[in-house]
Short mmCIF file of C-alpha atoms in Angstrom, two decimals:
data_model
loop_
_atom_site.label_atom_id
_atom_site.label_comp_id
_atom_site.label_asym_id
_atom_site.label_seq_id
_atom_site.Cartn_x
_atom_site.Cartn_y
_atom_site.Cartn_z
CA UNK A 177 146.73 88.11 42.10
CA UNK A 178 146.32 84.42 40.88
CA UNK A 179 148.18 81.77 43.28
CA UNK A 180 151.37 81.43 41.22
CA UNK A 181 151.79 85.10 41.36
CA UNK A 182 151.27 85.00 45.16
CA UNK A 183 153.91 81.96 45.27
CA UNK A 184 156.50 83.50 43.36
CA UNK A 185 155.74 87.17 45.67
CA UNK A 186 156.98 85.16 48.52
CA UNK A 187 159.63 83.57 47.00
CA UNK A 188 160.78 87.16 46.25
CA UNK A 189 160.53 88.16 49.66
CA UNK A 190 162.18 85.44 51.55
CA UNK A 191 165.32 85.91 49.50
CA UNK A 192 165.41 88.97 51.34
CA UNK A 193 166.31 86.04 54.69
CA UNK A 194 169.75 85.98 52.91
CA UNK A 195 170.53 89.71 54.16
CA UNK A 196 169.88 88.43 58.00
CA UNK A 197 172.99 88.51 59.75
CA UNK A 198 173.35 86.26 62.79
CA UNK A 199 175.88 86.79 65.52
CA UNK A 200 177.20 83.30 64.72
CA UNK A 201 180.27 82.93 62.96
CA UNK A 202 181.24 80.39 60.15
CA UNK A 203 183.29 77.72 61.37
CA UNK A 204 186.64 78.97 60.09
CA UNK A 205 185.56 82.18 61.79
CA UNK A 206 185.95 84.25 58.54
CA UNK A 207 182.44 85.84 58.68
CA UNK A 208 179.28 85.37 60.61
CA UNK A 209 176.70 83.05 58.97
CA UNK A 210 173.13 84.49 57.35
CA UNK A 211 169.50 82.97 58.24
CA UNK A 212 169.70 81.17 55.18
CA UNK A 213 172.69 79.21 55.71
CA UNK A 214 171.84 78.72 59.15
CA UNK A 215 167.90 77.28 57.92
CA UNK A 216 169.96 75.22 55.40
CA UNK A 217 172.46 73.63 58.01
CA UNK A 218 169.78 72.65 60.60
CA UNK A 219 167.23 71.02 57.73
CA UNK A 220 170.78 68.72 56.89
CA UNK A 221 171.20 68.44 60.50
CA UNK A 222 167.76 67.29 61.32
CA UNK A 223 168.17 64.41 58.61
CA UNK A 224 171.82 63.53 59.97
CA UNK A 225 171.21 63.39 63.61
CA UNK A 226 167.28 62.08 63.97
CA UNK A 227 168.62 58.81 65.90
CA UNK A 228 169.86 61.04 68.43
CA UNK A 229 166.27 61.95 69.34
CA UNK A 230 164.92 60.46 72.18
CA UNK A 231 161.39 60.23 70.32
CA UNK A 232 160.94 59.42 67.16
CA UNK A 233 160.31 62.37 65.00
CA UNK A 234 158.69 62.82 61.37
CA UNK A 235 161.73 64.29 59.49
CA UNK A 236 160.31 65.91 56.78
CA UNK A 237 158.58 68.15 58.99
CA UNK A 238 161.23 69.06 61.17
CA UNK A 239 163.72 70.10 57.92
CA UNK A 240 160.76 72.40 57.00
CA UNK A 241 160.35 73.70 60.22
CA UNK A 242 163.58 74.11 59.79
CA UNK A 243 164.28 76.04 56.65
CA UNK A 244 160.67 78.64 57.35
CA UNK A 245 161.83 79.22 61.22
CA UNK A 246 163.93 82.71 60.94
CA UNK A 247 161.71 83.39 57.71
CA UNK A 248 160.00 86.15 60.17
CA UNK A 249 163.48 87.81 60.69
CA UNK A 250 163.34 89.12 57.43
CA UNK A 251 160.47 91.85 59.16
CA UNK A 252 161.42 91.11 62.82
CA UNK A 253 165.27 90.99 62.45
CA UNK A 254 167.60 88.80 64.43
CA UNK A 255 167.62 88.90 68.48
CA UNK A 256 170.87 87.45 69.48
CA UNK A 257 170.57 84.29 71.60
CA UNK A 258 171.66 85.78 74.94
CA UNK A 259 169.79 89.68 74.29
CA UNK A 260 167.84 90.12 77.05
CA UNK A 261 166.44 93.50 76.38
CA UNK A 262 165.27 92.41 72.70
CA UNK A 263 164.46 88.90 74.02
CA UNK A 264 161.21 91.70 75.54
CA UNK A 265 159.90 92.26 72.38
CA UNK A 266 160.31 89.36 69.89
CA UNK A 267 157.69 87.47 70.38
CA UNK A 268 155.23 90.22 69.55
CA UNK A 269 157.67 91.25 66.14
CA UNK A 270 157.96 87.96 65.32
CA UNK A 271 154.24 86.95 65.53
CA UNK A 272 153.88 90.35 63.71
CA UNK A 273 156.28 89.48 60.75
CA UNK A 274 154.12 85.54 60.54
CA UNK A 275 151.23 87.05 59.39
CA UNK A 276 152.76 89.41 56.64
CA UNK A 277 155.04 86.90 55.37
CA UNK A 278 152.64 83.89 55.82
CA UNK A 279 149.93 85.90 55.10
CA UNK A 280 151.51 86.38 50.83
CA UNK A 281 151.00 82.83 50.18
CA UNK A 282 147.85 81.33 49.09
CA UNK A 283 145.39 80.57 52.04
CA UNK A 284 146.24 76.89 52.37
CA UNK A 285 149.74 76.97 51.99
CA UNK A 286 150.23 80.40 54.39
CA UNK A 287 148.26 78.65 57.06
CA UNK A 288 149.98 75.99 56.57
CA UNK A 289 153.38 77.33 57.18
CA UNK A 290 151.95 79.92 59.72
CA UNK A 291 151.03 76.94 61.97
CA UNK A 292 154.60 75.09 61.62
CA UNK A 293 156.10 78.40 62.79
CA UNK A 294 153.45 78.18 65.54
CA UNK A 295 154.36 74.60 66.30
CA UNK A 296 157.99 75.20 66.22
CA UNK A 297 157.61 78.50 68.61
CA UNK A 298 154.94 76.58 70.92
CA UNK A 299 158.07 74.04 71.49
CA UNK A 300 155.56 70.99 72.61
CA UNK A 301 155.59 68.56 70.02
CA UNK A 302 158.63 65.99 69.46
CA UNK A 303 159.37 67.45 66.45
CA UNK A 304 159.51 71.00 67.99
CA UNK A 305 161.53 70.26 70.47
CA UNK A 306 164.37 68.51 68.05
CA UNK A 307 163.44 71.51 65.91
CA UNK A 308 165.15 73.81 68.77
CA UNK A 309 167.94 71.08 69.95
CA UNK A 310 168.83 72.02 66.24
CA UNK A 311 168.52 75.88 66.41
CA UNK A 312 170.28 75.87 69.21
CA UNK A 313 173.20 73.13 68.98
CA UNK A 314 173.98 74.45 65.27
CA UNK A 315 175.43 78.12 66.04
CA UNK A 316 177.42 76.56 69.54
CA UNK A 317 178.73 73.93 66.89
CA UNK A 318 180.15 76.75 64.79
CA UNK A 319 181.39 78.62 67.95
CA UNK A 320 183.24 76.34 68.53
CA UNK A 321 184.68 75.46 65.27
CA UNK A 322 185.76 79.16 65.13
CA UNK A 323 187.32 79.24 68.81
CA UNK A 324 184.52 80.44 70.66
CA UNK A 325 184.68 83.95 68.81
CA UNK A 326 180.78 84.74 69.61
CA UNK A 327 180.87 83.63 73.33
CA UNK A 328 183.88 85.50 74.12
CA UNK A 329 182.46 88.91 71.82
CA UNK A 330 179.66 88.71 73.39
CA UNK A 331 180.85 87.81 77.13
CA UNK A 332 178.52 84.64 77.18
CA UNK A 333 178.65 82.85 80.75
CA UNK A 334 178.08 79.23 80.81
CA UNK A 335 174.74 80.20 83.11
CA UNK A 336 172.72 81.87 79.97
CA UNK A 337 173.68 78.94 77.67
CA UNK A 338 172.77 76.04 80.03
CA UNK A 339 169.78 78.50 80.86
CA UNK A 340 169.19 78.69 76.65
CA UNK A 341 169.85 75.15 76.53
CA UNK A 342 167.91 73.40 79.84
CA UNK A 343 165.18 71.51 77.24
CA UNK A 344 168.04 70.05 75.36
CA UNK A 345 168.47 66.93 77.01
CA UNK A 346 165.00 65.75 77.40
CA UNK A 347 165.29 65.97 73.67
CA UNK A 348 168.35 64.09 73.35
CA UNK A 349 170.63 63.12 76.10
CA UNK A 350 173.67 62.46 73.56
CA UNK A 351 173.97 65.89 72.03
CA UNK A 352 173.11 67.63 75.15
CA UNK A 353 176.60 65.46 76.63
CA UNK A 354 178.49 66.88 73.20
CA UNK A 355 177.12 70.58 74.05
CA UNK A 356 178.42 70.08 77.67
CA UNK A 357 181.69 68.66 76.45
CA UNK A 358 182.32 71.91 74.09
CA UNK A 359 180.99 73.93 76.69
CA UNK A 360 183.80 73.10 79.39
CA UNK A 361 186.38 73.04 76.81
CA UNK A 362 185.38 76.69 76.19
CA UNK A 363 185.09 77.43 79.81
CA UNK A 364 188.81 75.91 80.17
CA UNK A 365 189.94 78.31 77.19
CA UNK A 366 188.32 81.20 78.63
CA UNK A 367 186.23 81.59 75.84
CA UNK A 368 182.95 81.31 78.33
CA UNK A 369 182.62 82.90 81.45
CA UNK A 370 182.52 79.89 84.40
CA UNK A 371 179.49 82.04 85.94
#
């Protein structure tokens, strides 16, 4: 296979990332959200909110990050945020589901993308860690948008999200306030459980 047949092979395959559905809801609550649309909204997000970042953070990066982070779902699937039991075995599906789907592309641009996945998963660099703040302050933006639907399916307590969330405001101290803020107000709606 020459490299534009191996480039348009993955493009093929990571339409499949459209099929992924998340246990987030869209914000008017009228279906859950895909991995695509949730890639999409953090890259935006990560341009809209970078002076929110306690460090300063190379953009670009981060949107990509972004948009090839859940690319491994489309082998490894989707572990909801707060499943313990499948929390046991995605990292070794995930890493798994890198090297196939990385592994399509031509060498330079699989490695590449194999090592921002890596970077984004290792969670040390600044743009890793806004990376996550995004992952993670995206899906409790549309919870609450759509009344807390997800929390209260799922019987989320307030523990495993501030657990989820603890790096968050070492990242940025201003969104981790707005995720506290929407956190109580979900708490005082019974929507999360005060435990």
């Amino acid at each position: 296979m020459n490299r534009l047949e191996q480039q348009l092979q993955f493009i093929l395959e990571i339409d499949k990332v459209k099929k992924i559905i998340r246990q987030t809801p869209l914000s008017d609550a009228s279906r859950k959200e895909n991995d695509a649309e949730h890639s999409w909204h953090i890259a935006l997000m990560a341009y809209l909110l970078q002076e929110y970042a306690e460090e300063p953070v190379e953009v670009s990066k981060v949107m990509l990050m972004g948009l090839i982070h859940d690319l491994v779902e489309i082998d490894a699937g989707d572990t909801y945020a707060y499943d313990e039991e499948g929390a046991k075995t995605k990292d070794e599906r995930e890493r798994k589901a890198a090297d196939h789907i990385f592994g399509m592309l031509p060498e330079d641009q699989g490695m590449y993308l194999k090592a921002l996945w890596e970077e984004f998963e290792a969670y040390e660099t600044a743009e890793a860690k806004y990376a996550h703040l995004l992952d993670n302050f995206q899906p409790l933006l549309l919870n609450d948008a759509a009344g807390g639907i997800s929390w209260t399916e799922h019987q989320v307590k307030k523990s495993q999200i501030y657990k989820r969330n603890e790096k968050v405001e070492e990242t940025s101290a201003t969104i981790w306030k707005c995720m506290q803020d929407k956190i109580d107000k979900h708490i005082q709606a019974g929507h999360v459980l005060d435990e």
